[in-house]
């Protein structure tokens, strides 16, 4: 399976900060925001990733991430000239997808929790159709919502509903079979002029091919799209890292524990830092690598 990270958009909710820098290059505690969706895809076992960003920020992403070889993955780039909706990612990434199953991760969504890696790997397994996550929220009118029956099967989908039929939100991480490019190509712009991801999910739902997995209790999902939510996300990551002594979305660690890079590689990567991040990477080498 291949992975796409959509890191485009104008970041208007974060103006004036994002008038000069991409939102996804801003920091969540001790790492750029873009590190978090990259780690999510890596935890799912995905090693070929396309980062879609705005034309004016493409070089900054390439300077930060390179080709991904330092983490044992392959990162390529494409641009979204205008914010035409999430589903446009599949049209932009048509050649990258190349008839393969694909996952789409939104660049400002953060996932963390015990057992998350196993759940993500299960979602990334080949299947006929689409798989989305469901997460209980107290303000469902802010999100795309899925209504579920008693067996967890989807009954309906709603996009930011005034009268939500459930409180199960669909986070910004989606898994699709190879048909997603053709389905996205048939999506018509919504009233706000965008190709909506909900329209893609509805197409799979009508075919009876939309599968929903509830995120396990104790798993955290954060949407870091506003000043307050970015600050809250930073505080969350800081609390986890200070109390547990483990880093969240440390790409070097994820790559090492999954066997994508060696201990020697970690040592070399650590030498590029002169701070606590370096100390953490060095400390990893004193432990035994294990599967995430």
mmCIF file of C-alpha atoms in Angstrom:
data_model
loop_
_atom_site.group_PDB
_atom_site.id
_atom_site.type_symbol
_atom_site.label_atom_id
_atom_site.label_comp_id
_atom_site.label_asym_id
_atom_site.label_seq_id
_atom_site.Cartn_x
_atom_site.Cartn_y
_atom_site.Cartn_z
ATOM 1 C CA UNK A 1 0.000 0.000 0.000
ATOM 2 C CA UNK A 2 1.117 3.538 -0.793
ATOM 3 C CA UNK A 3 0.477 6.612 1.324
ATOM 4 C CA UNK A 4 -0.404 10.223 0.566
ATOM 5 C CA UNK A 5 -0.099 13.105 3.028
ATOM 6 C CA UNK A 6 -2.143 16.141 2.100
ATOM 7 C CA UNK A 7 -0.272 19.162 3.438
ATOM 8 C CA UNK A 8 -1.713 21.834 1.170
ATOM 9 C CA UNK A 9 -4.153 24.620 1.864
ATOM 10 C CA UNK A 10 -3.623 28.219 2.877
ATOM 11 C CA UNK A 11 -3.736 27.681 6.638
ATOM 12 C CA UNK A 12 -6.064 30.680 6.868
ATOM 13 C CA UNK A 13 -7.122 29.826 10.426
ATOM 14 C CA UNK A 14 -3.507 30.382 11.452
ATOM 15 C CA UNK A 15 -2.926 33.728 9.753
ATOM 16 C CA UNK A 16 -0.769 35.781 10.041
ATOM 17 C CA UNK A 17 1.708 33.015 10.985
ATOM 18 C CA UNK A 18 0.993 30.895 7.916
ATOM 19 C CA UNK A 19 1.319 33.764 5.475
ATOM 20 C CA UNK A 20 5.026 32.960 5.407
ATOM 21 C CA UNK A 21 5.234 29.279 6.315
ATOM 22 C CA UNK A 22 3.182 26.139 5.744
ATOM 23 C CA UNK A 23 1.044 25.107 8.705
ATOM 24 C CA UNK A 24 2.448 21.594 8.554
ATOM 25 C CA UNK A 25 5.993 22.881 9.077
ATOM 26 C CA UNK A 26 5.062 24.517 12.379
ATOM 27 C CA UNK A 27 6.107 22.680 15.518
ATOM 28 C CA UNK A 28 4.070 20.432 17.749
ATOM 29 C CA UNK A 29 6.259 20.480 20.846
ATOM 30 C CA UNK A 30 9.652 19.225 19.588
ATOM 31 C CA UNK A 31 8.920 18.174 16.007
ATOM 32 C CA UNK A 32 7.364 19.605 12.831
ATOM 33 C CA UNK A 33 3.678 18.817 12.497
ATOM 34 C CA UNK A 34 4.347 16.877 9.264
ATOM 35 C CA UNK A 35 6.337 14.296 11.265
ATOM 36 C CA UNK A 36 3.158 13.034 12.925
ATOM 37 C CA UNK A 37 1.258 11.838 9.816
ATOM 38 C CA UNK A 38 4.506 10.436 8.402
ATOM 39 C CA UNK A 39 4.922 8.354 11.559
ATOM 40 C CA UNK A 40 1.284 7.220 11.330
ATOM 41 C CA UNK A 41 1.809 5.878 7.811
ATOM 42 C CA UNK A 42 5.103 4.257 8.837
ATOM 43 C CA UNK A 43 3.374 2.551 11.776
ATOM 44 C CA UNK A 44 0.897 1.132 9.265
ATOM 45 C CA UNK A 45 3.810 -0.386 7.384
ATOM 46 C CA UNK A 46 3.663 2.089 4.492
ATOM 47 C CA UNK A 47 7.071 3.029 3.069
ATOM 48 C CA UNK A 48 6.192 4.863 -0.163
ATOM 49 C CA UNK A 49 4.782 8.297 0.651
ATOM 50 C CA UNK A 50 3.707 11.239 -1.498
ATOM 51 C CA UNK A 51 3.611 14.640 0.194
ATOM 52 C CA UNK A 52 1.218 17.057 -1.493
ATOM 53 C CA UNK A 53 1.824 20.697 -0.624
ATOM 54 C CA UNK A 54 1.401 24.186 -2.072
ATOM 55 C CA UNK A 55 3.845 25.289 -4.805
ATOM 56 C CA UNK A 56 5.454 27.979 -2.659
ATOM 57 C CA UNK A 57 6.306 25.524 0.141
ATOM 58 C CA UNK A 58 7.499 22.532 -1.886
ATOM 59 C CA UNK A 59 11.196 23.350 -1.500
ATOM 60 C CA UNK A 60 10.860 23.746 2.269
ATOM 61 C CA UNK A 61 9.371 20.263 2.577
ATOM 62 C CA UNK A 62 12.085 18.770 0.429
ATOM 63 C CA UNK A 63 14.765 20.503 2.502
ATOM 64 C CA UNK A 64 13.253 19.120 5.701
ATOM 65 C CA UNK A 65 12.386 15.581 4.630
ATOM 66 C CA UNK A 66 14.576 14.838 1.624
ATOM 67 C CA UNK A 67 13.817 11.580 -0.140
ATOM 68 C CA UNK A 68 13.143 9.760 3.137
ATOM 69 C CA UNK A 69 16.072 7.354 2.799
ATOM 70 C CA UNK A 70 17.393 8.379 6.224
ATOM 71 C CA UNK A 71 14.298 6.666 7.655
ATOM 72 C CA UNK A 72 14.280 3.747 5.229
ATOM 73 C CA UNK A 73 11.293 5.079 3.303
ATOM 74 C CA UNK A 74 10.700 6.762 -0.069
ATOM 75 C CA UNK A 75 9.200 10.282 -0.069
ATOM 76 C CA UNK A 76 8.177 12.065 -3.251
ATOM 77 C CA UNK A 77 6.380 15.353 -3.773
ATOM 78 C CA UNK A 78 3.543 16.936 -5.720
ATOM 79 C CA UNK A 79 1.759 20.264 -5.517
ATOM 80 C CA UNK A 80 -1.862 21.304 -5.078
ATOM 81 C CA UNK A 81 -2.092 24.707 -6.712
ATOM 82 C CA UNK A 82 -5.441 25.579 -5.134
ATOM 83 C CA UNK A 83 -7.352 24.141 -2.145
ATOM 84 C CA UNK A 84 -9.827 22.173 -4.237
ATOM 85 C CA UNK A 85 -10.688 19.576 -1.599
ATOM 86 C CA UNK A 86 -9.269 16.453 -0.023
ATOM 87 C CA UNK A 87 -10.420 14.107 -2.772
ATOM 88 C CA UNK A 88 -8.259 15.969 -5.291
ATOM 89 C CA UNK A 89 -5.261 14.277 -3.639
ATOM 90 C CA UNK A 90 -6.070 11.078 -5.557
ATOM 91 C CA UNK A 91 -6.175 12.910 -8.884
ATOM 92 C CA UNK A 92 -2.917 14.719 -8.172
ATOM 93 C CA UNK A 93 -1.372 11.439 -7.033
ATOM 94 C CA UNK A 94 -2.753 9.299 -9.855
ATOM 95 C CA UNK A 95 0.678 8.400 -11.271
ATOM 96 C CA UNK A 96 2.100 7.827 -7.788
ATOM 97 C CA UNK A 97 -0.749 5.479 -6.847
ATOM 98 C CA UNK A 98 -0.266 3.603 -10.136
ATOM 99 C CA UNK A 99 -3.111 1.163 -9.616
ATOM 100 C CA UNK A 100 -2.159 0.265 -6.037
ATOM 101 C CA UNK A 101 -4.154 0.521 -2.787
ATOM 102 C CA UNK A 102 -3.608 3.841 -1.081
ATOM 103 C CA UNK A 103 -3.939 5.525 2.303
ATOM 104 C CA UNK A 104 -4.601 9.253 2.698
ATOM 105 C CA UNK A 105 -3.460 11.044 5.855
ATOM 106 C CA UNK A 106 -4.275 14.671 6.552
ATOM 107 C CA UNK A 107 -1.170 16.637 7.421
ATOM 108 C CA UNK A 108 -2.604 18.140 10.607
ATOM 109 C CA UNK A 109 -3.994 14.970 12.213
ATOM 110 C CA UNK A 110 -2.167 13.303 15.111
ATOM 111 C CA UNK A 111 -2.808 9.774 16.416
ATOM 112 C CA UNK A 112 -1.326 8.217 19.530
ATOM 113 C CA UNK A 113 -2.127 5.209 21.691
ATOM 114 C CA UNK A 114 -1.179 1.733 22.828
ATOM 115 C CA UNK A 115 -1.945 -0.861 20.187
ATOM 116 C CA UNK A 116 -2.329 1.773 17.487
ATOM 117 C CA UNK A 117 0.361 0.264 15.260
ATOM 118 C CA UNK A 118 -1.374 -3.107 15.138
ATOM 119 C CA UNK A 119 -4.702 -1.521 14.310
ATOM 120 C CA UNK A 120 -3.147 0.560 11.542
ATOM 121 C CA UNK A 121 -1.371 -2.444 10.042
ATOM 122 C CA UNK A 122 -4.659 -4.322 9.956
ATOM 123 C CA UNK A 123 -6.328 -1.421 8.140
ATOM 124 C CA UNK A 124 -3.507 -1.347 5.589
ATOM 125 C CA UNK A 125 -4.063 -4.971 4.585
ATOM 126 C CA UNK A 126 -5.370 -5.439 1.023
ATOM 127 C CA UNK A 127 -9.171 -5.389 0.819
ATOM 128 C CA UNK A 128 -11.876 -4.700 -1.732
ATOM 129 C CA UNK A 129 -13.287 -1.317 -0.793
ATOM 130 C CA UNK A 130 -12.491 1.443 1.683
ATOM 131 C CA UNK A 131 -11.762 1.522 5.400
ATOM 132 C CA UNK A 132 -12.166 4.520 7.682
ATOM 133 C CA UNK A 133 -11.787 5.101 11.392
ATOM 134 C CA UNK A 134 -14.441 6.226 13.857
ATOM 135 C CA UNK A 135 -13.748 8.257 16.996
ATOM 136 C CA UNK A 136 -16.277 9.432 19.580
ATOM 137 C CA UNK A 137 -16.465 13.213 19.990
ATOM 138 C CA UNK A 138 -18.628 15.556 22.032
ATOM 139 C CA UNK A 139 -19.054 18.097 19.193
ATOM 140 C CA UNK A 140 -19.939 15.978 16.123
ATOM 141 C CA UNK A 141 -21.272 18.966 14.187
ATOM 142 C CA UNK A 142 -17.638 19.981 13.540
ATOM 143 C CA UNK A 143 -16.720 16.780 11.698
ATOM 144 C CA UNK A 144 -17.643 14.258 9.069
ATOM 145 C CA UNK A 145 -19.849 11.768 10.922
ATOM 146 C CA UNK A 146 -20.670 8.094 10.453
ATOM 147 C CA UNK A 147 -23.810 6.535 11.885
ATOM 148 C CA UNK A 148 -23.268 2.915 12.959
ATOM 149 C CA UNK A 149 -25.589 0.008 13.713
ATOM 150 C CA UNK A 150 -25.184 -2.273 16.710
ATOM 151 C CA UNK A 151 -22.631 -4.362 14.819
ATOM 152 C CA UNK A 152 -20.504 -1.349 13.889
ATOM 153 C CA UNK A 153 -21.632 -1.286 10.264
ATOM 154 C CA UNK A 154 -22.184 2.130 8.659
ATOM 155 C CA UNK A 155 -25.779 3.296 8.203
ATOM 156 C CA UNK A 156 -25.186 6.826 6.927
ATOM 157 C CA UNK A 157 -22.567 9.546 6.486
ATOM 158 C CA UNK A 158 -22.900 13.262 7.231
ATOM 159 C CA UNK A 159 -20.511 16.160 6.636
ATOM 160 C CA UNK A 160 -20.516 18.675 9.526
ATOM 161 C CA UNK A 161 -24.230 18.100 10.188
ATOM 162 C CA UNK A 162 -26.487 20.577 11.963
ATOM 163 C CA UNK A 163 -28.363 17.617 13.471
ATOM 164 C CA UNK A 164 -25.824 14.770 13.846
ATOM 165 C CA UNK A 165 -27.166 11.226 13.776
ATOM 166 C CA UNK A 166 -24.247 10.012 15.897
ATOM 167 C CA UNK A 167 -21.165 11.230 17.738
ATOM 168 C CA UNK A 168 -18.749 9.040 15.753
ATOM 169 C CA UNK A 169 -16.432 11.343 13.823
ATOM 170 C CA UNK A 170 -14.267 10.146 10.924
ATOM 171 C CA UNK A 171 -10.641 11.207 11.547
ATOM 172 C CA UNK A 172 -8.306 12.292 8.776
ATOM 173 C CA UNK A 173 -6.885 8.880 7.894
ATOM 174 C CA UNK A 174 -8.460 6.797 5.131
ATOM 175 C CA UNK A 175 -7.583 3.502 3.406
ATOM 176 C CA UNK A 176 -8.745 2.688 -0.129
ATOM 177 C CA UNK A 177 -8.388 0.058 -2.802
ATOM 178 C CA UNK A 178 -7.065 0.849 -6.280
ATOM 179 C CA UNK A 179 -10.488 2.036 -7.472
ATOM 180 C CA UNK A 180 -10.217 5.263 -5.466
ATOM 181 C CA UNK A 181 -8.693 7.210 -8.367
ATOM 182 C CA UNK A 182 -11.626 6.410 -10.642
ATOM 183 C CA UNK A 183 -14.134 7.118 -7.874
ATOM 184 C CA UNK A 184 -12.494 10.452 -7.041
ATOM 185 C CA UNK A 185 -12.567 11.331 -10.727
ATOM 186 C CA UNK A 186 -16.366 11.038 -10.689
ATOM 187 C CA UNK A 187 -16.853 13.285 -7.653
ATOM 188 C CA UNK A 188 -18.579 16.589 -8.360
ATOM 189 C CA UNK A 189 -17.589 19.778 -6.489
ATOM 190 C CA UNK A 190 -19.680 20.514 -3.416
ATOM 191 C CA UNK A 191 -21.516 23.767 -2.737
ATOM 192 C CA UNK A 192 -18.253 25.211 -1.462
ATOM 193 C CA UNK A 193 -16.514 24.246 -4.704
ATOM 194 C CA UNK A 194 -14.409 21.389 -3.324
ATOM 195 C CA UNK A 195 -14.022 17.677 -4.069
ATOM 196 C CA UNK A 196 -15.086 16.294 -0.702
ATOM 197 C CA UNK A 197 -13.605 13.158 0.836
ATOM 198 C CA UNK A 198 -17.074 12.417 2.196
ATOM 199 C CA UNK A 199 -18.274 12.045 -1.405
ATOM 200 C CA UNK A 200 -15.608 9.386 -1.995
ATOM 201 C CA UNK A 201 -16.641 7.560 1.168
ATOM 202 C CA UNK A 202 -20.312 7.813 0.195
ATOM 203 C CA UNK A 203 -19.529 6.204 -3.173
ATOM 204 C CA UNK A 204 -17.944 3.225 -1.424
ATOM 205 C CA UNK A 205 -20.859 3.150 1.051
ATOM 206 C CA UNK A 206 -23.390 2.915 -1.774
ATOM 207 C CA UNK A 207 -21.414 -0.018 -3.181
ATOM 208 C CA UNK A 208 -21.530 -1.724 0.209
ATOM 209 C CA UNK A 209 -17.742 -1.501 0.387
ATOM 210 C CA UNK A 210 -17.168 0.966 3.247
ATOM 211 C CA UNK A 211 -15.742 -0.604 6.400
ATOM 212 C CA UNK A 212 -15.518 1.228 9.703
ATOM 213 C CA UNK A 213 -13.101 0.518 12.550
ATOM 214 C CA UNK A 214 -13.602 2.191 15.900
ATOM 215 C CA UNK A 215 -10.382 3.564 17.356
ATOM 216 C CA UNK A 216 -9.582 1.736 20.549
ATOM 217 C CA UNK A 217 -10.464 3.390 23.836
ATOM 218 C CA UNK A 218 -7.363 5.177 25.112
ATOM 219 C CA UNK A 219 -6.231 6.171 21.629
ATOM 220 C CA UNK A 220 -5.911 9.916 21.127
ATOM 221 C CA UNK A 221 -6.810 11.728 17.926
ATOM 222 C CA UNK A 222 -5.938 15.411 17.615
ATOM 223 C CA UNK A 223 -6.772 17.775 14.759
ATOM 224 C CA UNK A 224 -4.126 20.508 14.984
ATOM 225 C CA UNK A 225 -5.721 23.103 12.727
ATOM 226 C CA UNK A 226 -6.124 26.119 15.001
ATOM 227 C CA UNK A 227 -3.897 28.032 17.415
ATOM 228 C CA UNK A 228 -5.641 26.483 20.423
ATOM 229 C CA UNK A 229 -5.586 22.929 19.036
ATOM 230 C CA UNK A 230 -1.890 23.213 18.107
ATOM 231 C CA UNK A 231 -1.087 24.401 21.627
ATOM 232 C CA UNK A 232 -3.174 21.602 23.128
ATOM 233 C CA UNK A 233 -1.419 19.058 20.909
ATOM 234 C CA UNK A 234 1.984 20.394 21.971
ATOM 235 C CA UNK A 235 1.014 20.114 25.635
ATOM 236 C CA UNK A 236 -0.241 16.574 25.065
ATOM 237 C CA UNK A 237 2.985 15.461 23.379
ATOM 238 C CA UNK A 238 5.068 17.202 26.041
ATOM 239 C CA UNK A 239 3.158 15.444 28.822
ATOM 240 C CA UNK A 240 3.528 12.010 27.212
ATOM 241 C CA UNK A 241 7.227 12.471 26.536
ATOM 242 C CA UNK A 242 8.081 13.905 29.957
ATOM 243 C CA UNK A 243 6.123 11.308 31.930
ATOM 244 C CA UNK A 244 6.952 8.229 29.870
ATOM 245 C CA UNK A 245 10.408 9.147 28.621
ATOM 246 C CA UNK A 246 9.300 8.073 25.132
ATOM 247 C CA UNK A 247 8.998 10.315 22.123
ATOM 248 C CA UNK A 248 5.888 10.608 19.988
ATOM 249 C CA UNK A 249 6.395 10.520 16.202
ATOM 250 C CA UNK A 250 10.158 10.093 16.385
ATOM 251 C CA UNK A 251 10.711 8.951 12.806
ATOM 252 C CA UNK A 252 14.185 7.610 13.520
ATOM 253 C CA UNK A 253 12.821 5.395 16.291
ATOM 254 C CA UNK A 254 9.865 4.164 14.244
ATOM 255 C CA UNK A 255 12.191 3.289 11.369
ATOM 256 C CA UNK A 256 14.650 1.529 13.691
ATOM 257 C CA UNK A 257 12.058 -0.495 15.570
ATOM 258 C CA UNK A 258 10.429 -1.601 12.339
ATOM 259 C CA UNK A 259 13.806 -2.671 10.951
ATOM 260 C CA UNK A 260 13.934 -0.045 8.196
ATOM 261 C CA UNK A 261 17.289 1.285 9.446
ATOM 262 C CA UNK A 262 20.114 -0.180 11.552
ATOM 263 C CA UNK A 263 21.594 0.842 14.885
ATOM 264 C CA UNK A 264 24.560 2.282 13.006
ATOM 265 C CA UNK A 265 22.142 4.410 11.008
ATOM 266 C CA UNK A 266 20.555 5.708 14.213
ATOM 267 C CA UNK A 267 23.967 6.595 15.592
ATOM 268 C CA UNK A 268 24.820 8.557 12.452
ATOM 269 C CA UNK A 269 21.468 10.350 12.510
ATOM 270 C CA UNK A 270 21.966 11.244 16.172
ATOM 271 C CA UNK A 271 25.253 12.958 15.370
ATOM 272 C CA UNK A 272 23.378 15.543 13.316
ATOM 273 C CA UNK A 273 21.736 16.896 16.477
ATOM 274 C CA UNK A 274 23.191 18.745 19.435
ATOM 275 C CA UNK A 275 20.302 18.679 21.877
ATOM 276 C CA UNK A 276 17.998 16.390 23.837
ATOM 277 C CA UNK A 277 16.803 14.785 20.595
ATOM 278 C CA UNK A 278 20.332 13.466 20.075
ATOM 279 C CA UNK A 279 20.431 12.111 23.623
ATOM 280 C CA UNK A 280 17.157 10.290 23.054
ATOM 281 C CA UNK A 281 18.355 8.625 19.858
ATOM 282 C CA UNK A 282 21.569 7.510 21.559
ATOM 283 C CA UNK A 283 19.571 6.082 24.465
ATOM 284 C CA UNK A 284 17.602 3.936 22.031
ATOM 285 C CA UNK A 285 20.745 2.035 21.155
ATOM 286 C CA UNK A 286 21.028 0.860 24.747
ATOM 287 C CA UNK A 287 17.665 -0.874 24.452
ATOM 288 C CA UNK A 288 16.560 -3.818 22.352
ATOM 289 C CA UNK A 289 14.584 -2.957 19.211
ATOM 290 C CA UNK A 290 11.108 -4.393 19.280
ATOM 291 C CA UNK A 291 8.108 -4.265 16.977
ATOM 292 C CA UNK A 292 5.842 -1.283 17.446
#
